[in-house]
Amino acid sequence: AEANGIPAEHFEAIQCDLASQLLDQLAGKVDVLIFNPPYVPTPDEEVGSSGIEASWAGGSNGRVVIDRALPQIARLLAFPHG
């Protein structure tokens, strides 16, 4: 950010599971959300693992992460414009 002239104090790093830590703060305030979830059918134990396979692991039906994220996304998006 600083290399592009954006001061570091304009950012806050938050580590959380999907958007869990942001729901209360951003509920109904998000107009655009870009989400590229893992969707490849894999063994469920690969979902959320610490290995590279977590980047594509979608669980037995390929929708484990998507199905967990959709309720959070619905809560974050602004209505009617989001």
Coordinates of C-alpha atoms in Angstrom, one line a residue:
A1 CA 0.0 0.0 0.0
E2 CA 2.7 2.5 0.9
A3 CA 4.5 1.8 -2.4
N4 CA 1.3 3.2 -4.0
G5 CA 1.1 6.2 -1.8
I6 CA -1.5 4.8 0.6
P7 CA -0.5 5.2 4.3
A8 CA -0.5 2.0 6.3
E9 CA -2.8 3.5 8.9
H10 CA -5.6 3.3 6.3
F11 CA -5.6 -0.5 6.6
E12 CA -6.4 -3.0 9.3
A13 CA -5.5 -6.7 8.9
I14 CA -8.2 -9.0 10.1
Q15 CA -7.8 -12.8 10.1
C16 CA -11.1 -14.6 10.3
D17 CA -13.1 -17.5 9.0
L18 CA -14.8 -16.1 5.8
A19 CA -16.3 -12.8 6.9
S20 CA -17.2 -13.8 10.5
Q21 CA -15.4 -10.9 12.1
L22 CA -16.8 -8.3 9.7
L23 CA -20.5 -9.2 9.9
D24 CA -21.5 -6.8 12.6
Q25 CA -19.4 -3.9 11.3
L26 CA -20.3 -4.2 7.6
A27 CA -23.9 -5.7 7.7
G28 CA -25.9 -4.1 4.9
K29 CA -23.0 -1.8 3.8
V30 CA -21.3 -3.8 1.0
D31 CA -22.2 -2.8 -2.6
V32 CA -19.8 -5.1 -4.4
L33 CA -18.2 -8.3 -3.1
I34 CA -15.8 -10.3 -5.1
F35 CA -15.5 -13.9 -3.9
N36 CA -13.6 -16.7 -5.6
P37 CA -14.3 -19.8 -3.4
P38 CA -12.8 -23.2 -3.7
Y39 CA -15.2 -25.4 -5.6
V40 CA -13.3 -28.6 -6.7
P41 CA -14.9 -31.7 -5.1
T42 CA -12.3 -33.1 -2.7
P43 CA -12.3 -35.0 0.6
D44 CA -13.9 -32.8 3.3
E45 CA -10.8 -32.9 5.5
E46 CA -8.9 -30.8 2.8
V47 CA -11.3 -27.9 3.3
G48 CA -9.7 -25.2 5.5
S49 CA -6.4 -27.2 5.8
S50 CA -3.1 -25.4 6.0
G51 CA -1.8 -26.9 2.7
I52 CA -2.1 -25.6 -0.8
E53 CA -5.0 -28.0 -1.4
A54 CA -7.2 -25.6 0.7
S55 CA -7.1 -23.1 -2.2
W56 CA -9.2 -25.5 -4.4
A57 CA -10.8 -27.9 -1.8
G58 CA -14.6 -27.6 -2.0
G59 CA -15.4 -30.7 0.0
S60 CA -17.3 -33.8 -1.1
N61 CA -19.8 -31.9 -3.2
G62 CA -17.6 -28.9 -4.1
R63 CA -19.9 -26.5 -2.2
V64 CA -18.8 -26.7 1.4
V65 CA -17.2 -23.2 1.5
I66 CA -19.9 -21.7 -0.9
D67 CA -22.7 -23.0 1.3
R68 CA -21.1 -21.5 4.4
A69 CA -20.4 -18.2 2.8
L70 CA -23.8 -17.5 1.2
P71 CA -25.6 -16.5 4.4
Q72 CA -22.7 -14.2 5.4
I73 CA -22.7 -12.6 1.9
A74 CA -26.5 -12.1 2.1
R75 CA -26.0 -10.3 5.4
L76 CA -23.2 -8.1 4.1
L77 CA -24.7 -6.9 0.9
A78 CA -26.5 -3.6 0.8
F79 CA -30.1 -3.8 -0.3
P80 CA -31.4 -3.0 -2.9
H81 CA -28.2 -2.0 -4.6
G82 CA -25.8 -4.7 -3.4

